[in-house]
Amino acid sequence: MVKSLPPRSAVAVEETWNLEDLFKTEDAYNEAIKDVQATVAAFAERFKGNMTDDSSVIEAIDGYAAIMGKLVPIGAYTNLALSVDQTNDEAQMRASKFGSIASKLGSQLAFFSSEISELPIELLEKAMEQSAEYKNYLEELIRQKPYKLHPEVERTLAALSSVLNAPYGLYDTTKLVDMKFDDFEVHGEKFPLSYISFEGGWEQEPDTEKRRAAYDAFHAKLKEYQHTQAKTYDMQLQKEKTISDLRGYDTVFDSLLFNQEVDRSMYDRQIDLIMNELAPHMRKYAKLLQKVHCLDEMTFSDLKVPLDPNYEPKITIEESKKYIKESLAIMGDDYMDMVNRSYDERWTDFAQNVGKSTGAFCSSPYGTHPYILISWTGSMEDVFVLAHELGHAGHFYNAHQHQNYFNSRPSTYFIEAPSTMNEMLVANHLLSNSDDPKFKRWVISSIVARTYYHNFVTHLLEAAYQRKVYERIDAGGSVNANVLNNLKRGVLEEFWGDDVKINEGAELTWMRQPHYYMGLYPYTYSAGLTISTQVSKRILSEGQPAVEDWLKVLQAGGTKPPAELSKMAGVDITTEQPLKDTIAYIGDLIDQLVELTEEIEGVTI
C-alpha cells in the first residue's frame, strides 16, 4: 500500500544527498555570492570595450570561465536545495534572491558575449590560433554571429532572465506546492495520493480497481489546474517565439534546434518513423497486457501495469549496489570508482518526502561531482532509473576530467545516449545471468515497459504533441487548455489506434512533464536511446574495443556535434537505419514476450 509522504525533516539523513560538498555552511554560500559579485564587477571594468586583439580576447575568455566556475556551484546549491523540498520557505526565498542576483550578474556580463561576437571573424580566428583550448568556443561564437542582437538588447534580455524564466518556476510551484491530492477510495477503503505516489506506484498498481481509481482521482485534480498550467505554458511559448523572431530565425523550430546542432530532418525523422513504425509493435504489447491481466478493455490507465507483477522483486537501496556494480563493471575501473563514490559520498537523494521534485535527474556542476535525485520506491524500476542517472553522471564525470568548462556539455540531442546506455547494460547483464523463462520474461518486460516505453513512447508522444503546439505558435497562434487537451488526445489516439481506449484524463498528460519548458527536449530521449541501443549491441558483440570507443565519446564532451560523436561510437545517425534497427529490436523484444508468455502461461495472444 502506498503511504502518505513524510515531511523532509523526517527522512533519514543517509537517504539524502550531501550538499556540503558544494558549501559547508550558509555563510560560505553567501560569501561565495559576494565574491562572484566582486569578480564580475572587476571583470566588466577590465574588459568592457577593451577586447581589441587576440591576447585580450583570450584573457577575457579565461576570466569569464573563472566566473562561471564560481557561479556554477552557487546555482547548483540553490536549485538542488529547493528541488528536494519546494515547500521549504528558506529554500524558496534563497532561490528567489539568487534569481534576482543572477539576473543582475547576467546583465553585467552580457557585454562579453555581445562584444566578442561583434569582433571580426579574422580576429576570432587569430585568437583560435593562439589558444587551442578555446577553439570550439570561438567557432561556436562565429556560428552564432548571424543571430546576435545589439549589445544593449542582449544586456536587457540578460537583465530580464529571471522574468523570462518565470514560467518554469510557476509550473513547478503550481505542481509541487499548490496541488494537493485527496485520498481516493476503493470498496470503502481510503488510499493516499500524491504526484510521486501516482507516478512511482499507483500507475503500475496490479490491482485494476485501485489503479483505475487512482488514475481518475489524479487526473481529476490535474483538471482543476489545467487553465493555470495552460496559461503558464502559453507564456513560455510566446516568449520563445518572440525571441526567435527577434534573432531572425525562420521558425521557432530553427531557433530551438540551433544549439542542438541538429537539422529539422533529424528532428522530424525521429518523430515520424516512431509514430508510424513503432505503433504496431506497442499495440501488440498493449494487447498482451490486456490478455494477461484479463482486462475488460485496454485503457490508457492500464498501459503501465507490469506484465508479471508477482515476479517483481523488491529492491532496497543497499541491494541496488550489487545490480548496478555488476552491470556497469564492463565500463572499467575509473567508471566504477565514480559509481562507488556516488554511494559512499551521498551523491544521490533517495528519500521520498512532501514537496520533492517528481521524476529523477542528474545535476553535474562543473568543478565538483554530480548529484542525482530519485524517489526510491523499492521496485526494480528504481534500479534502471538509478543506472540511467548514473549514466549522466558518468558522462559528465568523464567530460569534466578531459574538457574545459566551455567544451564539457554536448548537444541536447546526444545527452540521453549515455544514460540510456546504462539501462541497456543493466538489462544485458540480467539477461546473461539466467535461462529461467519467467526471469527472462521479467527482464525483457522491464526493458520494454520502462526503458523503451519511457523513452520511445512517453517522451516521443510528448515530442509529437509538442511539434503540433509549435506549429500552431509559428503560425501566429496561441494555446489554452482546450487546445492543448485536443492536441494531446489526438496524438495519443493516432499512436494507439483502436487497441487502447484513451479514457478521460489522458488528454491532461501534457500537464505532467517539465520538459516543455526546456525547448525541443522530449524527442532527444528516443534519439539518445537509438544511439545507445546500437552501441550496446556493439559492446555485446565486440567487447572491450567498443567500450573504449564509448569512453572516448564520453570524454569528448561537447567538442563535436552529435552526428560526429555517434560516428566515433560506430553509429551513423545521419541515416534512418539506426532508428529502423532499434524499432525492429523493440518489436523483437515484444515478440519474445508473447512467446515466453505462451510458454509459461499457455496464453495465446
PDB file of C-alpha atoms in Angstrom, residues 333-468:
ATOM      1  CA  ASP A 333      37.900   0.875 -13.050  1.00  0.00           C
ATOM      2  CA  ASP A 334      37.655   4.659 -13.298  1.00  0.00           C
ATOM      3  CA  TYR A 335      33.949   4.492 -14.098  1.00  0.00           C
ATOM      4  CA  MET A 336      33.369   2.079 -11.214  1.00  0.00           C
ATOM      5  CA  ASP A 337      35.258   4.386  -8.864  1.00  0.00           C
ATOM      6  CA  MET A 338      32.712   7.054  -9.775  1.00  0.00           C
ATOM      7  CA  VAL A 339      29.824   4.632  -9.077  1.00  0.00           C
ATOM      8  CA  ASN A 340      31.287   3.647  -5.683  1.00  0.00           C
ATOM      9  CA  ARG A 341      31.801   7.262  -4.706  1.00  0.00           C
ATOM     10  CA  SER A 342      28.212   8.072  -5.597  1.00  0.00           C
ATOM     11  CA  TYR A 343      27.057   5.675  -2.872  1.00  0.00           C
ATOM     12  CA  ASP A 344      29.813   6.294  -0.330  1.00  0.00           C
ATOM     13  CA  GLU A 345      29.786  10.099  -0.531  1.00  0.00           C
ATOM     14  CA  ARG A 346      25.994  10.543  -0.753  1.00  0.00           C
ATOM     15  CA  TRP A 347      25.748  11.984  -4.242  1.00  0.00           C
ATOM     16  CA  THR A 348      22.178  10.692  -4.515  1.00  0.00           C
ATOM     17  CA  ASP A 349      18.980  11.850  -2.819  1.00  0.00           C
ATOM     18  CA  PHE A 350      16.850   8.692  -2.467  1.00  0.00           C
ATOM     19  CA  ALA A 351      14.261   9.959   0.027  1.00  0.00           C
ATOM     20  CA  GLN A 352      10.540  10.310  -0.608  1.00  0.00           C
ATOM     21  CA  ASN A 353       9.079  13.405   1.007  1.00  0.00           C
ATOM     22  CA  VAL A 354       6.472  16.103   0.565  1.00  0.00           C
ATOM     23  CA  GLY A 355       7.498  18.859  -1.849  1.00  0.00           C
ATOM     24  CA  LYS A 356      10.243  16.908  -3.585  1.00  0.00           C
ATOM     25  CA  SER A 357      10.546  17.241  -7.358  1.00  0.00           C
ATOM     26  CA  THR A 358       8.987  14.360  -9.241  1.00  0.00           C
ATOM     27  CA  GLY A 359      10.825  12.001 -11.544  1.00  0.00           C
ATOM     28  CA  ALA A 360      14.602  11.825 -11.482  1.00  0.00           C
ATOM     29  CA  PHE A 361      17.514  13.911 -12.724  1.00  0.00           C
ATOM     30  CA  CYS A 362      21.269  14.279 -12.562  1.00  0.00           C
ATOM     31  CA  SER A 363      22.885  17.666 -11.975  1.00  0.00           C
ATOM     32  CA  SER A 364      26.581  17.809 -12.879  1.00  0.00           C
ATOM     33  CA  PRO A 365      28.047  21.152 -11.789  1.00  0.00           C
ATOM     34  CA  TYR A 366      31.415  21.755 -13.383  1.00  0.00           C
ATOM     35  CA  GLY A 367      34.236  21.601 -10.849  1.00  0.00           C
ATOM     36  CA  THR A 368      32.533  19.213  -8.433  1.00  0.00           C
ATOM     37  CA  HIS A 369      30.852  15.820  -8.550  1.00  0.00           C
ATOM     38  CA  PRO A 370      27.378  15.074  -9.958  1.00  0.00           C
ATOM     39  CA  TYR A 371      24.211  14.948  -7.857  1.00  0.00           C
ATOM     40  CA  ILE A 372      21.317  12.555  -8.538  1.00  0.00           C
ATOM     41  CA  LEU A 373      17.699  12.970  -7.472  1.00  0.00           C
ATOM     42  CA  ILE A 374      15.398   9.942  -7.330  1.00  0.00           C
ATOM     43  CA  SER A 375      12.460   8.963  -5.109  1.00  0.00           C
ATOM     44  CA  TRP A 376      13.232   5.364  -4.164  1.00  0.00           C
ATOM     45  CA  THR A 377      10.119   3.166  -4.095  1.00  0.00           C
ATOM     46  CA  GLY A 378      11.869  -0.207  -3.880  1.00  0.00           C
ATOM     47  CA  SER A 379      10.897  -1.526  -7.306  1.00  0.00           C
ATOM     48  CA  MET A 380      13.284  -2.881  -9.911  1.00  0.00           C
ATOM     49  CA  GLU A 381      12.363   0.140 -11.981  1.00  0.00           C
ATOM     50  CA  ASP A 382      14.349   2.219  -9.500  1.00  0.00           C
ATOM     51  CA  VAL A 383      17.492   0.260 -10.388  1.00  0.00           C
ATOM     52  CA  PHE A 384      17.020   1.099 -14.063  1.00  0.00           C
ATOM     53  CA  VAL A 385      16.312   4.757 -13.227  1.00  0.00           C
ATOM     54  CA  LEU A 386      19.369   4.978 -10.993  1.00  0.00           C
ATOM     55  CA  ALA A 387      21.525   3.361 -13.687  1.00  0.00           C
ATOM     56  CA  HIS A 388      20.099   5.920 -16.138  1.00  0.00           C
ATOM     57  CA  GLU A 389      21.056   8.871 -13.925  1.00  0.00           C
ATOM     58  CA  LEU A 390      24.476   7.355 -13.220  1.00  0.00           C
ATOM     59  CA  GLY A 391      24.881   7.334 -16.999  1.00  0.00           C
ATOM     60  CA  HIS A 392      24.503  11.110 -16.988  1.00  0.00           C
ATOM     61  CA  ALA A 393      26.866  11.288 -14.015  1.00  0.00           C
ATOM     62  CA  GLY A 394      29.465   9.106 -15.719  1.00  0.00           C
ATOM     63  CA  HIS A 395      29.200  11.191 -18.873  1.00  0.00           C
ATOM     64  CA  PHE A 396      29.990  14.478 -17.168  1.00  0.00           C
ATOM     65  CA  TYR A 397      32.417  12.889 -14.728  1.00  0.00           C
ATOM     66  CA  ASN A 398      34.463  11.887 -17.793  1.00  0.00           C
ATOM     67  CA  ALA A 399      33.854  15.062 -19.779  1.00  0.00           C
ATOM     68  CA  HIS A 400      34.801  17.349 -16.883  1.00  0.00           C
ATOM     69  CA  GLN A 401      38.069  15.471 -16.414  1.00  0.00           C
ATOM     70  CA  HIS A 402      39.060  15.979 -20.059  1.00  0.00           C
ATOM     71  CA  GLN A 403      37.399  19.232 -21.178  1.00  0.00           C
ATOM     72  CA  ASN A 404      37.239  22.840 -20.047  1.00  0.00           C
ATOM     73  CA  TYR A 405      34.007  24.499 -18.944  1.00  0.00           C
ATOM     74  CA  PHE A 406      33.035  25.547 -22.477  1.00  0.00           C
ATOM     75  CA  ASN A 407      33.694  22.144 -24.055  1.00  0.00           C
ATOM     76  CA  SER A 408      32.154  19.812 -21.499  1.00  0.00           C
ATOM     77  CA  ARG A 409      28.465  19.747 -22.447  1.00  0.00           C
ATOM     78  CA  PRO A 410      27.331  18.082 -25.689  1.00  0.00           C
ATOM     79  CA  SER A 411      24.225  18.807 -27.724  1.00  0.00           C
ATOM     80  CA  THR A 412      20.897  18.021 -26.078  1.00  0.00           C
ATOM     81  CA  TYR A 413      20.321  15.617 -28.981  1.00  0.00           C
ATOM     82  CA  PHE A 414      23.085  13.403 -27.583  1.00  0.00           C
ATOM     83  CA  ILE A 415      22.522  13.979 -23.869  1.00  0.00           C
ATOM     84  CA  GLU A 416      20.326  10.916 -23.261  1.00  0.00           C
ATOM     85  CA  ALA A 417      22.620   8.421 -25.014  1.00  0.00           C
ATOM     86  CA  PRO A 418      24.991   7.769 -22.071  1.00  0.00           C
ATOM     87  CA  SER A 419      22.074   7.488 -19.636  1.00  0.00           C
ATOM     88  CA  THR A 420      20.063   5.010 -21.679  1.00  0.00           C
ATOM     89  CA  MET A 421      23.283   3.106 -22.420  1.00  0.00           C
ATOM     90  CA  ASN A 422      23.483   2.218 -18.731  1.00  0.00           C
ATOM     91  CA  GLU A 423      19.910   0.935 -18.778  1.00  0.00           C
ATOM     92  CA  MET A 424      20.874  -1.347 -21.663  1.00  0.00           C
ATOM     93  CA  LEU A 425      23.939  -2.568 -19.759  1.00  0.00           C
ATOM     94  CA  VAL A 426      21.762  -3.447 -16.748  1.00  0.00           C
ATOM     95  CA  ALA A 427      19.311  -5.307 -18.963  1.00  0.00           C
ATOM     96  CA  ASN A 428      22.054  -7.170 -20.845  1.00  0.00           C
ATOM     97  CA  HIS A 429      23.705  -8.200 -17.575  1.00  0.00           C
ATOM     98  CA  LEU A 430      20.462  -9.533 -16.126  1.00  0.00           C
ATOM     99  CA  LEU A 431      19.630 -11.473 -19.301  1.00  0.00           C
ATOM    100  CA  SER A 432      23.067 -13.077 -19.391  1.00  0.00           C
ATOM    101  CA  ASN A 433      22.732 -14.466 -15.874  1.00  0.00           C
ATOM    102  CA  SER A 434      19.682 -16.709 -16.151  1.00  0.00           C
ATOM    103  CA  ASP A 435      17.925 -19.079 -18.555  1.00  0.00           C
ATOM    104  CA  ASP A 436      14.764 -19.241 -16.457  1.00  0.00           C
ATOM    105  CA  PRO A 437      11.815 -18.291 -18.744  1.00  0.00           C
ATOM    106  CA  LYS A 438       9.987 -16.322 -16.023  1.00  0.00           C
ATOM    107  CA  PHE A 439      13.107 -14.356 -15.139  1.00  0.00           C
ATOM    108  CA  LYS A 440      13.881 -13.749 -18.813  1.00  0.00           C
ATOM    109  CA  ARG A 441      10.319 -12.523 -19.390  1.00  0.00           C
ATOM    110  CA  TRP A 442      10.567 -10.233 -16.379  1.00  0.00           C
ATOM    111  CA  VAL A 443      13.841  -8.683 -17.612  1.00  0.00           C
ATOM    112  CA  ILE A 444      12.604  -8.201 -21.175  1.00  0.00           C
ATOM    113  CA  SER A 445       9.329  -6.750 -19.935  1.00  0.00           C
ATOM    114  CA  SER A 446      11.352  -4.347 -17.760  1.00  0.00           C
ATOM    115  CA  ILE A 447      13.276  -3.207 -20.840  1.00  0.00           C
ATOM    116  CA  VAL A 448      10.094  -2.753 -22.870  1.00  0.00           C
ATOM    117  CA  ALA A 449       7.889  -1.287 -20.126  1.00  0.00           C
ATOM    118  CA  ARG A 450      10.491   1.029 -18.664  1.00  0.00           C
ATOM    119  CA  THR A 451      13.482   1.764 -20.854  1.00  0.00           C
ATOM    120  CA  TYR A 452      11.748   1.745 -24.236  1.00  0.00           C
ATOM    121  CA  TYR A 453       8.252   2.726 -23.162  1.00  0.00           C
ATOM    122  CA  HIS A 454       9.610   5.695 -21.221  1.00  0.00           C
ATOM    123  CA  ASN A 455      11.940   6.928 -23.934  1.00  0.00           C
ATOM    124  CA  PHE A 456      10.337   5.757 -27.166  1.00  0.00           C
ATOM    125  CA  VAL A 457       6.681   6.145 -26.195  1.00  0.00           C
ATOM    126  CA  THR A 458       6.077   8.521 -23.274  1.00  0.00           C
ATOM    127  CA  HIS A 459       8.656  11.113 -24.321  1.00  0.00           C
ATOM    128  CA  LEU A 460       8.182  10.562 -28.037  1.00  0.00           C
ATOM    129  CA  LEU A 461       4.444  11.194 -27.761  1.00  0.00           C
ATOM    130  CA  GLU A 462       5.348  14.353 -25.865  1.00  0.00           C
ATOM    131  CA  ALA A 463       7.534  15.304 -28.817  1.00  0.00           C
ATOM    132  CA  ALA A 464       4.819  14.614 -31.403  1.00  0.00           C
ATOM    133  CA  TYR A 465       2.393  16.728 -29.372  1.00  0.00           C
ATOM    134  CA  GLN A 466       4.994  19.438 -28.828  1.00  0.00           C
ATOM    135  CA  ARG A 467       5.629  19.684 -32.570  1.00  0.00           C
ATOM    136  CA  LYS A 468       1.926  20.351 -33.162  1.00  0.00           C
TER     137      LYS A 468
END
